[in-house]
C-alpha positions as semicolon CSV with decimal commas, in nm:
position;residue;x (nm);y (nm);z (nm)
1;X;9,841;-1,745;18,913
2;X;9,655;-1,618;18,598
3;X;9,585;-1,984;18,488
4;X;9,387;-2,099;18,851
5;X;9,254;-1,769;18,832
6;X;9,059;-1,769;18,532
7;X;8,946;-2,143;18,627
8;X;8,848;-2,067;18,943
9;X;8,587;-1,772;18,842
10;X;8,461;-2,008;18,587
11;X;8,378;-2,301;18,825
12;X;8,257;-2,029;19,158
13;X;8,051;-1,863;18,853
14;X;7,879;-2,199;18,788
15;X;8,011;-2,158;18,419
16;X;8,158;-2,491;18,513
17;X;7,882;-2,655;18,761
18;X;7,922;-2,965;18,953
19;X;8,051;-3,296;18,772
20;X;8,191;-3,096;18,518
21;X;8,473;-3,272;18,356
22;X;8,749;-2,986;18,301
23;X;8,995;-3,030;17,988
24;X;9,260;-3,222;17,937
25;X;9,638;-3,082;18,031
26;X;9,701;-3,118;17,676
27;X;9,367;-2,917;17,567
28;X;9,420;-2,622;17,824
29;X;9,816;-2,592;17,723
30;X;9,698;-2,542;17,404
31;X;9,425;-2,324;17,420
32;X;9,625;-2,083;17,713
33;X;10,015;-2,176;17,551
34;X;10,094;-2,261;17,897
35;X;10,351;-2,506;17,992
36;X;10,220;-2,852;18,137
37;X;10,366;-2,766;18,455
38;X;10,162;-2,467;18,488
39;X;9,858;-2,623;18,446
40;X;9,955;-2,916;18,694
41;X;10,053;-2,617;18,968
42;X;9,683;-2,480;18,856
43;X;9,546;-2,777;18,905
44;X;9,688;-2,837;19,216
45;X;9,576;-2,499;19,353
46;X;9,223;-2,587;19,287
47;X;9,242;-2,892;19,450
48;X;9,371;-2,788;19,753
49;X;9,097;-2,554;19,796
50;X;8,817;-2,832;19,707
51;X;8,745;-2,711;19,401
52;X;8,843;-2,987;19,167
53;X;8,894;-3,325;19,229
54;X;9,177;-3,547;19,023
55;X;9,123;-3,912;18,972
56;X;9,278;-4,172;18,719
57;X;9,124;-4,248;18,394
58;X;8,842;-4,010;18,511
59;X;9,003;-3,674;18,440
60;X;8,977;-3,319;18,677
61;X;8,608;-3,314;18,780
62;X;8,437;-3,016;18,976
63;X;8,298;-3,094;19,312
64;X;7,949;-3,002;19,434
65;X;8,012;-2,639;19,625
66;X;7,970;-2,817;19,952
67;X;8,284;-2,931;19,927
68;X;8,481;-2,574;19,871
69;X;8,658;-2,447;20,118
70;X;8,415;-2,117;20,102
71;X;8,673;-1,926;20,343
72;X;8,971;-1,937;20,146
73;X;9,066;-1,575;20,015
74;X;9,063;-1,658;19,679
75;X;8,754;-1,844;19,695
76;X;8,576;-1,574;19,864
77;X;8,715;-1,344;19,629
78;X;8,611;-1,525;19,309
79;X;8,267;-1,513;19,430
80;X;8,300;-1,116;19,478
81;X;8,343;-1,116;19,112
82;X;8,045;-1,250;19,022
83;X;7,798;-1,033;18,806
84;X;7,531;-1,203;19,057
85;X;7,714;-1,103;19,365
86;X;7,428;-1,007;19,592
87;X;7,359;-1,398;19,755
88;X;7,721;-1,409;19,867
89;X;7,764;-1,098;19,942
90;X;7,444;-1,177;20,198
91;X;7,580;-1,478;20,316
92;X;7,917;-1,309;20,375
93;X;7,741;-1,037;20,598
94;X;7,524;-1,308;20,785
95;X;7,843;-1,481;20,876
96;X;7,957;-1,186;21,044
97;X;7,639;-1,155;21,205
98;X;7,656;-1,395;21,315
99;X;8,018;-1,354;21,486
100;X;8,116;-1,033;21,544
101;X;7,842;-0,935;21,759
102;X;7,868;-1,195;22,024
103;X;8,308;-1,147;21,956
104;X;8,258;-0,742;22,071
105;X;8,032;-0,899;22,384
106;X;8,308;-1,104;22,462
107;X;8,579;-0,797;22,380
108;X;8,397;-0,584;22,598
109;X;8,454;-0,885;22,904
110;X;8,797;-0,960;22,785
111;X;8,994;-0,695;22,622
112;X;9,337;-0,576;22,816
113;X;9,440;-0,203;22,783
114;X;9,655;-0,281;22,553
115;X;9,426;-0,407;22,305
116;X;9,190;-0,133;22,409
117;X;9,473;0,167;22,288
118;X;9,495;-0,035;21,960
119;X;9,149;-0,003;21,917
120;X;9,094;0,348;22,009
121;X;9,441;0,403;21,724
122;X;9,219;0,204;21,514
123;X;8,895;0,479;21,548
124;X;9,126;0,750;21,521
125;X;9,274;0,615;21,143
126;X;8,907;0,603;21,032
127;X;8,860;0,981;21,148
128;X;9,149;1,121;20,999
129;X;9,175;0,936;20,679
130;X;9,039;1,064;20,379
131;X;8,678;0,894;20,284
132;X;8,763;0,545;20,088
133;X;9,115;0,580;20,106
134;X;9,352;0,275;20,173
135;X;9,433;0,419;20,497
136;X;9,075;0,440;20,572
137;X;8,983;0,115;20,518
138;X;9,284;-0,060;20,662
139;X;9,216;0,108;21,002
140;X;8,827;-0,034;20,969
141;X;8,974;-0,371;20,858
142;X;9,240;-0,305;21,223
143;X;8,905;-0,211;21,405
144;X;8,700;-0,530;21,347
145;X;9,044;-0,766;21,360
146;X;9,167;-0,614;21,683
147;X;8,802;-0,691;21,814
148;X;8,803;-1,040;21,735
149;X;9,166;-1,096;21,894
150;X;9,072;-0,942;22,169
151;X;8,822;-1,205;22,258
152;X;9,121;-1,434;22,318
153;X;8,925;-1,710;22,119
154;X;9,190;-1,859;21,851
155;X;8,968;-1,962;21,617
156;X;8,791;-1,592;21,603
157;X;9,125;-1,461;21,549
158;X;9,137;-1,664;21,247
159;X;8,857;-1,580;21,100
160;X;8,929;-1,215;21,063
161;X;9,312;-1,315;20,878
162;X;9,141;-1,574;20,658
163;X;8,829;-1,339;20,520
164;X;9,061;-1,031;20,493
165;X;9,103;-1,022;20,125
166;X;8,667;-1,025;20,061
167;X;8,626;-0,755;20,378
168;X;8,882;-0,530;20,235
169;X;8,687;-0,508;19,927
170;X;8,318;-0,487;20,108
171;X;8,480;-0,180;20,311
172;X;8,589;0,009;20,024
173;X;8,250;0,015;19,875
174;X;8,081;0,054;20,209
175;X;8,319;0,345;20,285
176;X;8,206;0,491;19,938
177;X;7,819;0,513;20,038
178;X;7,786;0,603;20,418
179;X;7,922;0,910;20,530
180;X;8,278;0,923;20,697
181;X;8,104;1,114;21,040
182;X;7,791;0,856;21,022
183;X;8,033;0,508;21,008
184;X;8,247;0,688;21,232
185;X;8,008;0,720;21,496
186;X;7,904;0,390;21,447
187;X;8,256;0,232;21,495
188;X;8,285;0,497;21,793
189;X;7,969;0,376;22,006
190;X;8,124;0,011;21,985
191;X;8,461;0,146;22,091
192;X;8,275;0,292;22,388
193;X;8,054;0,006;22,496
194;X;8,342;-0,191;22,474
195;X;8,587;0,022;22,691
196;X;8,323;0,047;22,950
197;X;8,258;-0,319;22,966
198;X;7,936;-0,300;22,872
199;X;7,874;-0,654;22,661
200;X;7,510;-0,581;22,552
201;X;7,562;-0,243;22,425
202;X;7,880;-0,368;22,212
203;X;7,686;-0,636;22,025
204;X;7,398;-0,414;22,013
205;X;7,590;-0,181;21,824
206;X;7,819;-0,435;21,623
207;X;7,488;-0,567;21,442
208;X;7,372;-0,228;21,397
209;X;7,680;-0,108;21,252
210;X;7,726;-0,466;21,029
211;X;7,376;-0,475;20,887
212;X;7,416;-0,087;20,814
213;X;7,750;-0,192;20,659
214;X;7,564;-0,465;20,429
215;X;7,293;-0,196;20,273
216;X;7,570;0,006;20,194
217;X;7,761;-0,287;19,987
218;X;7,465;-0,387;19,858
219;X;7,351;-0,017;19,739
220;X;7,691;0,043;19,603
221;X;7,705;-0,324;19,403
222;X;7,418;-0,218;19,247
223;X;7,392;0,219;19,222
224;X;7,164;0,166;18,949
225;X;6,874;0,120;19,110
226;X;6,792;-0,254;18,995
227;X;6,810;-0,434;19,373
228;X;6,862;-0,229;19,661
229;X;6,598;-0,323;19,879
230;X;6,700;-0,457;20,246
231;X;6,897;-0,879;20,179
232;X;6,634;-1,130;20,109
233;X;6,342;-0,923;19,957
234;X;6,400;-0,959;19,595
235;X;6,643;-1,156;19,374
236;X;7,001;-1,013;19,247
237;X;6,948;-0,851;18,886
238;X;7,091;-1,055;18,619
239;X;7,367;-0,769;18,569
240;X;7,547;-0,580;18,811
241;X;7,839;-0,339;18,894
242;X;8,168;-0,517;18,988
243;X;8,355;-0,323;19,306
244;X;8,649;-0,117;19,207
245;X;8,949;-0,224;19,410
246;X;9,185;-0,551;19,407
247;X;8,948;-0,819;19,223
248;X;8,842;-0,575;18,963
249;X;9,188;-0,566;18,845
250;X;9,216;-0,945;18,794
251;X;9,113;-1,099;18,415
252;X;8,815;-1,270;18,408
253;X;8,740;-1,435;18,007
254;X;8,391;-1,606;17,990
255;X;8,364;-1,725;17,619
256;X;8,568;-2,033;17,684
257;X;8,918;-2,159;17,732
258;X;9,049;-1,904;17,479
């Protein structure tokens, strides 16, 4: 929906910060010549993922960001598309730090043969494929999904479908700055400590192979040289390159509800 869309950049952008009273239905049907349906069904989008809030007599007011529902796609997404991108794009990578290690320990303890074959199919995409390619990226996305299912933990399963969308676009530009054989072998020593059972090695080598992944995105966000030091040591440039891919294909207007 173009209308939630363009609202939703403007508030995750902090164009629109917290306590921000948003325009009336009537103002935004004008200014977009959108029905006032649409903008109730945009409105209601928001909402839903904590965006907004709607009272009476008080009008559509943005909450504080404590409040968002941060891992919603479309949240996650929106933040991708910031021209300051690098402090999510951190936190998004410490999150899986966070997780995916300790979720390949737990593979490595857990994972039946079956699961183990759809991993292995998994490597094998990222070999073949061409470098950056669809293909190639949806068998890394497979890899690090499979990995988390195979723990057997529900809620780890979930957390792979729900930040799909934003890893999808952090493994297209990771793809485009490693090379294929180096990632490969990365992705290939997990397999391996994994299929041997081996719990240590496998998060050993899924933090490796994440925090490798995160100077890639980071050196690819910003290929002109202004921030690529390691996350944390200096502060994202106030411009930088938005990732090809799905979100740079979606409208973004900053010069007000025009």
């Amino acid at each position: 929906m173009a209308l939630a869309i363009d609202i939703g950049c403007r508030i995750t952008h902090g164009e629109w910060p917290a306590g921000t009273v948003l325009p009336t239905e009537g103002e935004i049907q004008t200014r977009f010549g959108v029905s006032r349906t649409v903008v109730r069904e945009a409105i209601r989008h928001l909402a839903a993922k904590g965006l907004v809030a709607v009272g009476p007599k008080v009008g559509t007011r943005v909450r504080a960001s404590t409040e968002w529902n941060m891992l919603d796609a479309d949240v996650l997404r929106w933040h991708l598309m910031r021209e300051t991108q690098r402090p999510f794009v951190e936190s998004l990578y410490e999150m899986r730090l966070i997780n995916e290690p300790e979720a390949a320990r737990l593979a490595a303890e857990r994972i039946t043969p079956e699961r183990l074959a759809e991993l292995e199919a998994a490597l094998h995409g990222m070999e073949i494929n061409p470098r950056g390619s669809p293909e190639l990226v949806a068998a890394d996305l497979a890899f690090h999904r499979i990995i988390l299912e195979a723990t057997g933990n529900p809620i780890l399963r979930s957390l792979g479908t729900v930040i799909e969308r934003s890893l999808t676009i952090s493994f297209s530009l990771s793809w485009r700055q490693n090379p294929q054989t180096d990632t490969v072998i990365q992705h290939a020593r997990v397999f391996e400590a994994i299929s041997r059972g081996d719990g240590d090695a496998a998060a050993l080598f899924m933090r490796q192979l994440i925090e490798s992944a995160c100077g890639d995105v980071l050196a690819s966000l910003y290929a002109d040289g202004s921030d690529t030091a390691p996350p944390g040591r200096r502060p994202a440039p106030e411009h930088a390159v938005l990732p090809e891919g799905p979100a740079a294909s979606i409208p973004v207007t900053v010069d007000g509800l025009t």
